[in-house]
Each structure stands twice: as C-alpha cells, then as structure tokens.
XYZ file of C-alpha atoms in Angstrom:
522
model
C -122.013 -204.416 -34.221
C -121.925 -203.947 -37.724
C -124.626 -206.106 -38.651
C -126.898 -205.424 -37.124
C -127.230 -201.656 -38.899
C -128.405 -200.944 -42.231
C -125.482 -199.953 -44.282
C -127.587 -197.289 -47.000
C -128.406 -195.325 -43.499
C -125.351 -195.281 -41.679
C -122.346 -194.251 -41.920
C -118.799 -196.054 -41.762
C -116.528 -194.761 -38.877
C -113.871 -197.305 -39.045
C -113.220 -200.478 -36.825
C -113.875 -201.709 -33.308
C -116.140 -203.002 -31.610
C -118.573 -202.315 -28.222
C -116.833 -202.025 -25.130
C -118.171 -204.419 -22.352
C -117.267 -205.304 -18.583
C -115.152 -208.096 -20.582
C -112.655 -205.076 -21.989
C -112.271 -203.780 -18.576
C -111.206 -206.436 -16.427
C -109.173 -207.130 -19.196
C -107.217 -203.696 -18.992
C -107.289 -204.212 -15.106
C -105.742 -206.751 -15.005
C -103.600 -206.076 -17.711
C -102.162 -202.321 -16.511
C -100.941 -204.301 -13.317
C -98.219 -205.637 -15.004
C -95.205 -204.738 -16.800
C -96.711 -203.702 -20.172
C -93.068 -204.088 -22.008
C -92.660 -207.234 -20.440
C -95.998 -208.426 -22.956
C -95.762 -206.371 -25.961
C -92.344 -205.415 -25.887
C -90.620 -202.023 -26.369
C -91.837 -199.622 -28.953
C -90.073 -197.147 -29.530
C -91.656 -194.649 -31.691
C -95.326 -195.258 -30.188
C -97.865 -192.667 -29.399
C -100.194 -194.247 -27.257
C -100.937 -197.555 -25.571
C -101.532 -199.678 -28.702
C -103.290 -202.806 -26.414
C -105.822 -200.642 -25.704
C -107.682 -201.496 -29.213
C -106.131 -205.178 -28.831
C -108.341 -206.247 -26.066
C -111.377 -206.017 -28.418
C -113.104 -209.309 -28.754
C -113.711 -208.570 -32.920
C -112.657 -205.808 -34.437
C -115.006 -204.807 -37.214
C -116.539 -202.480 -38.958
C -118.525 -199.488 -36.713
C -121.749 -198.082 -38.486
C -122.857 -195.414 -37.227
C -127.011 -194.204 -37.870
C -127.717 -191.551 -39.481
C -130.806 -191.281 -37.281
C -127.991 -191.259 -34.483
C -126.476 -188.924 -35.985
C -129.680 -186.581 -36.189
C -129.262 -185.613 -32.892
C -125.348 -183.987 -33.817
C -122.219 -184.639 -33.136
C -119.273 -183.234 -30.497
C -115.843 -184.395 -31.906
C -112.520 -183.848 -29.397
C -109.443 -184.530 -28.912
C -106.015 -182.898 -28.730
C -104.446 -181.691 -31.518
C -103.184 -184.315 -34.324
C -104.940 -186.861 -32.520
C -107.910 -187.596 -35.494
C -110.915 -184.994 -35.197
C -109.659 -184.028 -38.797
C -109.166 -187.396 -39.996
C -112.710 -188.531 -39.293
C -113.861 -185.505 -40.336
C -112.966 -186.224 -44.034
C -114.353 -189.429 -43.848
C -117.877 -188.083 -42.573
C -117.497 -185.554 -45.302
C -116.677 -187.958 -48.193
C -119.735 -190.479 -47.132
C -122.030 -187.437 -46.998
C -120.981 -185.863 -50.212
C -121.680 -189.076 -51.803
C -125.096 -189.453 -50.126
C -125.738 -186.485 -52.328
C -126.263 -184.808 -48.737
C -125.822 -180.728 -48.714
C -122.500 -180.125 -46.164
C -121.449 -176.469 -45.236
C -117.916 -177.122 -43.483
C -116.457 -173.847 -41.026
C -112.982 -173.959 -40.735
C -110.662 -171.570 -39.081
C -107.540 -172.717 -39.761
C -108.614 -173.587 -43.780
C -107.449 -177.069 -44.135
C -106.593 -178.073 -47.287
C -106.650 -181.739 -47.169
C -110.813 -180.880 -46.347
C -110.710 -178.878 -49.557
C -109.552 -181.146 -51.825
C -111.694 -184.261 -50.646
C -114.742 -182.259 -50.683
C -113.335 -181.189 -54.424
C -112.281 -184.417 -55.511
C -115.242 -186.360 -54.422
C -117.730 -183.735 -55.877
C -115.485 -184.150 -59.199
C -115.788 -187.818 -58.854
C -119.487 -187.781 -59.064
C -119.854 -185.617 -62.029
C -121.051 -182.626 -60.060
C -117.637 -180.249 -60.438
C -119.525 -177.279 -59.716
C -121.427 -178.458 -56.608
C -117.795 -177.909 -54.948
C -117.792 -174.438 -53.532
C -115.201 -172.686 -51.352
C -114.196 -169.079 -49.503
C -111.297 -168.329 -48.395
C -109.628 -164.845 -47.799
C -106.137 -166.864 -48.851
C -107.307 -167.953 -52.124
C -109.078 -165.029 -53.252
C -109.446 -166.042 -57.035
C -110.786 -169.282 -56.166
C -113.460 -168.275 -53.854
C -117.010 -167.273 -54.526
C -118.627 -164.166 -53.240
C -120.767 -164.343 -50.164
C -122.860 -162.120 -48.336
C -123.494 -163.482 -44.794
C -126.084 -160.518 -44.241
C -128.582 -161.610 -46.530
C -130.682 -164.030 -44.577
C -132.430 -162.731 -41.477
C -135.908 -161.529 -39.744
C -135.176 -158.697 -38.434
C -132.943 -155.566 -38.396
C -131.002 -156.510 -34.989
C -130.016 -159.955 -36.404
C -127.964 -158.231 -39.291
C -127.248 -155.387 -36.083
C -125.780 -158.458 -34.339
C -123.727 -159.729 -37.028
C -121.775 -156.940 -37.264
C -121.381 -155.719 -34.224
C -119.628 -159.158 -33.772
C -116.117 -157.798 -34.954
C -115.123 -155.803 -31.676
C -113.853 -157.442 -29.292
C -116.208 -158.708 -26.119
C -113.775 -157.554 -23.708
C -114.185 -154.250 -24.162
C -116.910 -151.554 -22.710
C -119.905 -153.136 -22.909
C -121.890 -149.615 -23.237
C -120.096 -148.952 -26.124
C -120.744 -152.202 -27.906
C -124.341 -151.654 -27.246
C -124.587 -148.009 -28.184
C -122.659 -149.495 -31.644
C -125.470 -152.158 -32.018
C -128.523 -149.465 -31.859
C -126.545 -147.315 -34.258
C -126.247 -150.271 -36.533
C -130.003 -151.266 -36.150
C -131.025 -147.467 -36.712
C -128.535 -147.357 -39.845
C -130.228 -150.271 -41.138
C -133.806 -149.893 -41.101
C -132.772 -146.584 -42.535
C -131.162 -148.519 -45.588
C -134.316 -151.016 -46.082
C -135.847 -148.010 -46.051
C -134.740 -146.035 -49.401
C -134.491 -150.346 -50.935
C -130.526 -150.809 -50.168
C -128.554 -153.870 -49.856
C -127.354 -154.236 -46.999
C -123.911 -155.198 -47.158
C -120.564 -154.449 -45.133
C -119.328 -152.641 -47.067
C -122.306 -150.223 -46.861
C -122.580 -150.131 -43.784
C -118.888 -148.812 -43.368
C -120.043 -146.525 -46.491
C -122.667 -144.959 -44.154
C -120.949 -144.503 -41.152
C -118.644 -142.588 -43.113
C -121.220 -140.517 -44.847
C -123.768 -140.736 -42.115
C -125.398 -137.359 -43.368
C -125.921 -138.826 -46.839
C -128.054 -141.507 -45.691
C -129.964 -139.337 -43.189
C -130.636 -137.091 -46.632
C -131.753 -140.143 -48.782
C -133.921 -141.327 -45.801
C -135.788 -138.002 -45.123
C -136.420 -137.700 -49.374
C -137.468 -141.202 -49.143
C -140.353 -140.336 -46.843
C -141.214 -137.481 -48.281
C -141.908 -139.173 -51.735
C -143.736 -141.946 -49.733
C -146.034 -139.292 -48.083
C -145.955 -137.374 -51.303
C -144.801 -133.994 -50.062
C -143.508 -131.573 -52.595
C -139.947 -130.875 -51.442
C -138.535 -130.157 -54.341
C -140.463 -127.275 -55.333
C -139.255 -125.316 -51.973
C -136.016 -127.039 -50.773
C -134.796 -128.899 -54.253
C -132.531 -125.881 -55.405
C -131.176 -125.736 -51.979
C -129.832 -129.086 -52.240
C -128.489 -128.893 -55.213
C -126.372 -126.098 -55.256
C -124.988 -127.396 -52.452
C -122.130 -129.198 -51.757
C -121.393 -130.143 -48.410
C -122.925 -133.468 -47.205
C -123.747 -132.419 -43.482
C -125.682 -129.335 -45.183
C -127.448 -131.121 -47.158
C -128.739 -133.511 -44.266
C -129.622 -130.594 -41.624
C -131.741 -128.681 -44.904
C -133.513 -132.358 -45.322
C -134.086 -132.578 -41.185
C -135.190 -128.918 -40.834
C -137.923 -129.500 -43.715
C -139.204 -132.675 -41.767
C -139.209 -131.329 -38.767
C -141.123 -128.119 -39.365
C -143.445 -129.196 -42.239
C -143.344 -133.264 -42.423
C -143.037 -134.942 -38.875
C -146.509 -133.480 -36.870
C -148.164 -135.279 -39.546
C -146.207 -138.034 -40.916
C -143.485 -139.276 -38.191
C -141.328 -141.669 -39.369
C -139.584 -143.513 -35.997
C -136.921 -144.592 -37.799
C -136.075 -140.641 -39.163
C -136.493 -139.452 -35.900
C -134.043 -141.879 -34.179
C -131.000 -140.891 -37.280
C -131.470 -137.403 -36.256
C -131.679 -138.331 -32.824
C -127.859 -139.530 -32.945
C -126.908 -137.689 -35.544
C -127.521 -133.903 -34.505
C -127.856 -134.871 -30.509
C -126.316 -137.667 -29.594
C -123.151 -136.879 -32.393
C -120.403 -137.642 -29.470
C -121.514 -140.636 -28.205
C -121.803 -141.989 -31.884
C -118.371 -141.010 -33.026
C -117.378 -142.800 -29.635
C -119.174 -145.981 -30.474
C -118.052 -146.153 -33.785
C -114.588 -145.466 -33.539
C -113.943 -149.152 -32.117
C -116.092 -150.895 -34.940
C -115.072 -149.073 -37.908
C -111.130 -149.874 -36.976
C -112.469 -153.191 -37.338
C -114.822 -153.477 -39.736
C -112.760 -151.940 -42.103
C -110.440 -155.120 -42.062
C -113.536 -157.288 -43.576
C -114.106 -154.624 -46.423
C -110.831 -153.503 -47.320
C -108.677 -155.349 -50.365
C -110.178 -158.341 -51.708
C -112.370 -159.180 -48.526
C -114.653 -156.111 -49.624
C -116.006 -158.122 -52.820
C -115.765 -161.449 -51.369
C -118.250 -160.419 -48.240
C -119.801 -157.848 -50.093
C -120.546 -158.289 -53.705
C -121.904 -155.751 -56.104
C -119.131 -155.907 -59.075
C -120.915 -157.168 -61.902
C -118.050 -157.228 -63.729
C -116.567 -159.589 -61.441
C -117.302 -163.185 -62.429
C -116.983 -165.404 -59.714
C -120.601 -166.468 -58.482
C -122.361 -164.803 -56.058
C -124.192 -166.456 -52.966
C -125.970 -166.289 -49.515
C -126.318 -169.311 -47.358
C -130.237 -169.577 -48.674
C -128.935 -170.472 -51.783
C -125.899 -172.575 -51.116
C -128.547 -174.813 -49.276
C -131.522 -174.926 -52.054
C -128.976 -176.013 -54.621
C -127.169 -178.745 -52.392
C -123.970 -177.630 -52.706
C -120.671 -178.706 -50.632
C -119.430 -175.117 -49.058
C -116.325 -175.400 -47.718
C -114.853 -172.268 -45.656
C -111.689 -171.309 -44.399
C -111.569 -168.357 -42.180
C -107.765 -168.302 -41.629
C -107.760 -167.717 -38.142
C -103.771 -168.109 -37.692
C -103.697 -164.372 -39.701
C -106.256 -162.007 -37.557
C -108.113 -164.898 -34.975
C -110.968 -162.077 -34.268
C -111.987 -160.793 -38.221
C -111.490 -165.034 -38.150
C -113.690 -165.965 -35.477
C -116.300 -162.584 -36.635
C -116.753 -163.986 -39.913
C -117.561 -167.164 -38.517
C -120.043 -165.658 -36.552
C -121.504 -163.811 -38.976
C -121.448 -167.322 -41.409
C -123.178 -169.139 -38.924
C -125.983 -166.478 -37.864
C -127.016 -166.333 -41.546
C -127.330 -170.197 -41.343
C -129.386 -169.439 -38.203
C -131.312 -167.542 -40.225
C -132.302 -169.842 -42.793
C -133.211 -172.893 -40.443
C -135.138 -170.631 -38.978
C -136.923 -170.133 -41.966
C -137.522 -173.482 -42.830
C -138.831 -174.377 -39.678
C -141.296 -172.006 -39.765
C -141.930 -172.396 -43.792
C -140.657 -175.312 -45.122
C -142.961 -178.303 -45.535
C -141.617 -180.365 -43.339
C -139.555 -182.868 -45.866
C -136.609 -180.498 -46.526
C -133.703 -182.461 -47.156
C -130.976 -182.185 -44.657
C -128.171 -180.146 -44.313
C -124.946 -180.955 -42.836
C -122.855 -178.529 -40.457
C -119.949 -178.785 -39.642
C -117.749 -176.514 -37.433
C -114.301 -177.202 -36.698
C -112.051 -175.742 -33.336
C -115.850 -174.551 -32.216
C -114.250 -172.455 -29.405
C -113.125 -169.978 -31.933
C -116.802 -169.869 -33.368
C -119.096 -169.820 -30.204
C -121.907 -167.460 -30.143
C -125.663 -167.126 -29.831
C -126.491 -168.544 -33.334
C -124.498 -171.234 -33.054
C -126.156 -172.602 -29.579
C -129.273 -171.876 -30.942
C -128.715 -174.439 -34.230
C -127.332 -177.130 -31.285
C -130.126 -176.644 -29.547
C -133.144 -175.675 -31.860
C -132.245 -176.689 -35.719
C -133.122 -180.270 -35.561
C -136.993 -179.278 -36.685
C -135.587 -178.062 -39.445
C -133.921 -180.491 -40.843
C -130.048 -179.181 -39.901
C -127.816 -181.878 -38.790
C -124.335 -180.450 -36.429
C -121.034 -181.665 -36.277
C -118.673 -180.273 -33.591
C -115.096 -180.239 -33.169
C -112.793 -178.962 -30.621
C -110.047 -179.510 -28.342
C -111.641 -180.040 -25.275
C -114.615 -179.748 -23.629
C -112.776 -176.870 -21.534
C -111.977 -174.583 -24.468
C -115.928 -174.441 -24.572
C -116.174 -173.070 -20.802
C -113.138 -170.721 -21.723
C -114.650 -168.861 -24.626
C -118.273 -168.661 -23.424
C -117.479 -167.704 -19.410
C -119.554 -170.032 -17.802
C -119.968 -173.667 -17.471
C -123.977 -173.823 -18.076
C -123.627 -171.802 -21.298
C -120.890 -174.331 -22.797
C -123.851 -177.178 -21.539
C -125.869 -175.581 -23.717
C -123.901 -177.094 -26.159
C -122.364 -179.785 -24.843
C -125.941 -181.820 -23.238
C -127.719 -180.969 -26.497
C -124.813 -183.562 -28.542
C -126.581 -186.922 -28.628
C -123.229 -188.610 -29.070
C -119.724 -188.252 -28.696
C -116.512 -188.773 -30.018
C -113.289 -188.439 -27.895
C -109.593 -188.784 -29.370
C -106.495 -188.678 -27.397
C -107.229 -186.667 -24.419
C -105.770 -185.376 -21.076
C -108.885 -182.524 -20.143
C -110.605 -184.109 -17.026
C -114.066 -182.569 -18.169
C -113.758 -184.049 -21.404
C -112.928 -187.396 -20.247
C -115.953 -187.094 -17.623
C -117.988 -186.406 -20.885
C -116.875 -189.708 -22.012
C -118.424 -191.577 -19.305
C -120.977 -189.659 -18.361
C -123.871 -191.412 -20.317
C -122.391 -195.033 -19.331
C -123.080 -196.693 -16.093
C -119.958 -197.876 -13.970
C -119.099 -201.225 -14.123
C -117.045 -203.587 -11.347
C -113.534 -205.452 -11.534
C -112.748 -208.613 -10.506
C -109.487 -208.934 -8.310
C -107.676 -211.478 -6.097
C -106.764 -209.978 -2.533
C -103.630 -213.081 -0.928
C -103.893 -212.545 2.597
C -100.822 -214.318 4.425
C -99.854 -214.568 8.169
C -97.859 -215.858 11.106
C -97.963 -216.684 14.691
C -95.974 -218.445 17.419
C -96.789 -219.568 21.259
C -94.118 -219.956 23.589
C -95.725 -221.880 25.765
C -96.465 -225.169 23.568
C -93.976 -226.685 21.571
C -95.118 -227.172 18.581
C -96.894 -223.529 18.512
C -95.746 -222.253 15.676
C -98.268 -221.770 12.727
C -98.608 -219.601 9.374
C -101.560 -219.507 6.721
C -102.130 -218.006 3.420
C -105.434 -217.594 1.739
C -107.162 -215.480 -1.719
C -110.360 -214.093 -1.194
C -112.075 -212.951 -4.785
C -113.109 -209.449 -4.608
C -115.419 -206.421 -6.954
C -114.884 -202.930 -6.678
C -116.581 -200.323 -8.580
C -114.850 -199.091 -11.956
C -115.768 -196.861 -15.104
C -116.588 -198.573 -17.862
C -113.452 -197.172 -19.414
C -111.025 -195.860 -17.234
C -110.680 -191.967 -17.830
C -106.758 -192.852 -17.624
C -106.652 -194.446 -21.048
C -108.047 -191.577 -22.575
C -104.452 -189.665 -22.259
C -103.283 -192.743 -23.838
C -104.603 -193.376 -27.195
C -103.168 -193.717 -30.460
C -103.480 -191.400 -32.848
C -106.550 -192.161 -35.001
C -108.367 -194.247 -31.916
C -111.157 -193.249 -30.338
C -113.654 -193.839 -27.750
C -117.433 -192.823 -28.944
C -120.676 -192.573 -26.230
C -123.370 -192.672 -28.457
C -127.505 -192.521 -29.052
C -127.695 -195.810 -28.660
C -126.346 -196.353 -25.027
C -123.083 -198.453 -25.668
C -119.332 -197.447 -25.708
C -117.954 -197.968 -28.647
C -113.883 -198.120 -29.091
C -112.645 -197.408 -33.037
C -110.264 -196.837 -34.818
C -110.427 -194.988 -38.160
C -108.208 -195.092 -41.849
C -106.193 -192.632 -43.299
C -108.643 -191.596 -46.652
C -105.961 -191.638 -49.809
C -106.462 -191.336 -53.623
C -106.641 -195.219 -55.110
C -102.962 -195.872 -56.742
C -102.753 -197.307 -60.704
C -102.365 -199.982 -60.954
C -98.860 -201.361 -62.183
C -98.738 -201.114 -66.158
C -101.791 -199.294 -66.658
C -102.043 -196.389 -68.826
C -104.676 -194.419 -67.038
C-alpha cells in the first residue's frame, strides 16, 4: 500500500498490509488446528504472533495526512502500544514543522524526551515547551483563563474543579457567582487568573468596593467629596463595601444602574448564606491549584520569575511543541480539572481561528492521552467542530467503555466516537472496542468443507450392507477481522480502520536513540 500514497504528505505507521478475505480465510483455517504443532511452543510470548504472519506482504504503512484531518481515535490495553504509537506520530509531525500540543495525565517521560530531542535535532530547542507540576523549575507558566469569548466560559472552566458527583444546585450557584466576579474583574481591568479569583472569593467586599468606585468614575460621579474620608478612615473591608453600596443605591443606581454591580450586591447582601455555602466546595479545590508552585505555574504574575509565561493562543501562534503532564497519579481530580481548562482554552482559540482566520491557518495537532480523564464539553467541541479551524485531534483511551462510563451514556460517547474518521486498536478485550474495529468494514464469507458419512443395512437382502462418504464446500458469514483476535494481538501490533475504508493490520517500531558507530569519537 505504501507505493500508492504520497510519502511527503503521509505518516509512517510501521509495517503491515491490508487485511482482506484471504487473511480471514487463513486465520479461520488455522485456528481450527493445533497451533503449537504448527508454530511451536512460545514460553514468554504475549499474544498470537501468527496473526500478523498471514499477511501476503509486510510493507510500509503510510497514513495520508488528509485522512488524519478527520481525527483519529486510538484504543488498547495498558502497555499494548498506544504511547509508542504517539511517539512515532509526534516525532514525524515535529519534523514536518507542525505545531503539537500533547496532553498527558500521566506525564510520560519518554514523550517529553522525544519532543525535546527532536526539536534540538532540528536546531530549534526553544520550540519545545513543557508544563508539569512535578517539575516546576523546567516548566513554563501558563494562564488557562486567558482566551475566551464570554465570561461564562471562564466560569465553567473554574467550576470544573468541583467534582460532578456532588449537588448540582451548588455547582450552578458557584458558576453564577464566578460569572459575576469575572465580569467585575473585567470592569476594573484586572487580569482573570485562578489566584485572583481565589483572592476575591476570600475578599468579596473588596471586589464590591473596587467595582462600585470604578463605575462612579465611569459615570463621572463626585464620590470623593462625599464618601472618600469615610472610606479612608475605615479599615474594615465589609464596612467599606457597605459605604460604597449605600451611596450607589441612594445616589447613582436610579440614573446609572449597572447589572454587574447589582448582581454582586444581591449576592453579597441578600444571599450571603448561599454565597458562603456555594463556595465552600469550590474553594477547597481552588486552593489546590493556587498554592505552592502551582500558584505561579497557572496564574503568572511575578515579574521577577524568569520562566516564560504563555497562553494557548501564544503557544499556537509561535508553532511550539508543548507537552503537558497533569500528574493524575498524585491527584486525579485536580489533574482532570487542569486538563479540561487547557482544552477549553484551546477550544476558544479554535473558535477564534474559525471566525476570524484567513482560511489558511497552519495545522494544529492536539494529542489527548488517557482521554477518559479529560472528557468535557470543550473536547467534544474540538472533535466535532475544529476541523474547519485546522485542528487535528489524536485521542487515546484504553477502551470505548471507558468513554461511556465517564460521560454517563453511550449517546455522549458517540459524539466523540462517531466524529473520528480513523480508528486504531491495539490489544483489547473490551467488546464495544472490538465492535468499533469491524463497524466500518463489511462482513465477508469464509469457506469450509462439510464432510458427511453414512451406513445402512438390510435384513431382506444378502448384500444389503452399504456406506457412503461425502464432502461439500460450504460458506458462512464472518467478520473481516474476527473480534476474538483483538484480545490476542501482541504488544505493538494493531488493527486499523482508516478513512479510506480499508482494514489494515500493522506493527510499529520502538523509537530509540541512534547508536554511535564503533570507533567513533562522537
């Protein structure tokens, strides 16, 4: 298949070939026999090596980039080869000078090494960026709240910190309060960061005071003559907020009302108890991403910090290779929330490219490993709608069932599954995953020989004994690739259903560093 595809506009995905009825028939004939007597006993082998051996040729597999633009879903059991496939694809895309964002909950060190070494090999070491909570000194600083269209988007990103298994009422209230606060921060021209949001949650009265005074200045209200001295002499945050609130309500709101201030005051004065109840859970989780090293890593503000500060729009516009590890083993909830905020940031950039781009934007590759931990509305939006903004997604999960379990329904999981045009599966015993492999390929027919034999006798005739033996060539329907073989694939071997409609059986190499020649000084 390799000689029919343009090598310059395709990716190398190992070796193998197209799986046809011929291979289906061979496997059908083989599994009816004693395989040990045919290929010998293999003590330490994982999987059935004969599966790949039935291919007529073992040639290069080339994956056209036009097909990849339709997004790719990768499945397989832990250790079966998903990450090594990512190694192979990522290195080629870096060499093609394409921008890549790799989101990895585990923080695989091999991925970071391949990305870093490849950029250095190209003479562009500064192109590589890394963010990982366990390696703060080597990480960049990133503001995942920088890009947005509406304040509600930022509120939703922060609310992702609250576990979804709790009371939805308090999540909704927290989302509403966050939106009021973010609107107020924009009104006083303050950059929205996680640290700032936490600060104003703890000092809500200060935000009320600043917002009202800013509105007075915008409306050219002479507040300094009336309340400045009282504000200056008061040291209590709540007293200052109430002085401003009383002056706003009695002197300003009649002619110059402000919906943001009205909402803040309603929550601060009339619904104080709800405010306190709704923020308890959020504050507990918000503190996890605003304390210690994470504070500056996710809320860049220190001008003396020598680490560069980025947001997703800057990363993409400067064609970086950005590897993000969210350290899910330490705290799965916080890891998931950080990943979702970053995906939401990328979705906002995708929307901007689609709405305001010139139609010829460079291709952006988004890799999401262990996707079940990162499932969220922004990821679904990226899969469904980002192709028009030249975003190409590579999504990996252990099983299709993981997506269903995390999203709570097959319908939601199908929003991701049905929008990926390419599916690659390594060894997997999950039946929905196996069904996905054969879903886009028609059934075939396998032949087998039916043997019959009979015996008859008659007491009325001396030669009344008889026997017969017969053979008939039969056919029956069968999956092009038998689903039970999916659980027998050796490590690094896969079955793929691509946009082109063909079923491909492949095996991938392990990328390693080139060995120095013997006797060389290099």
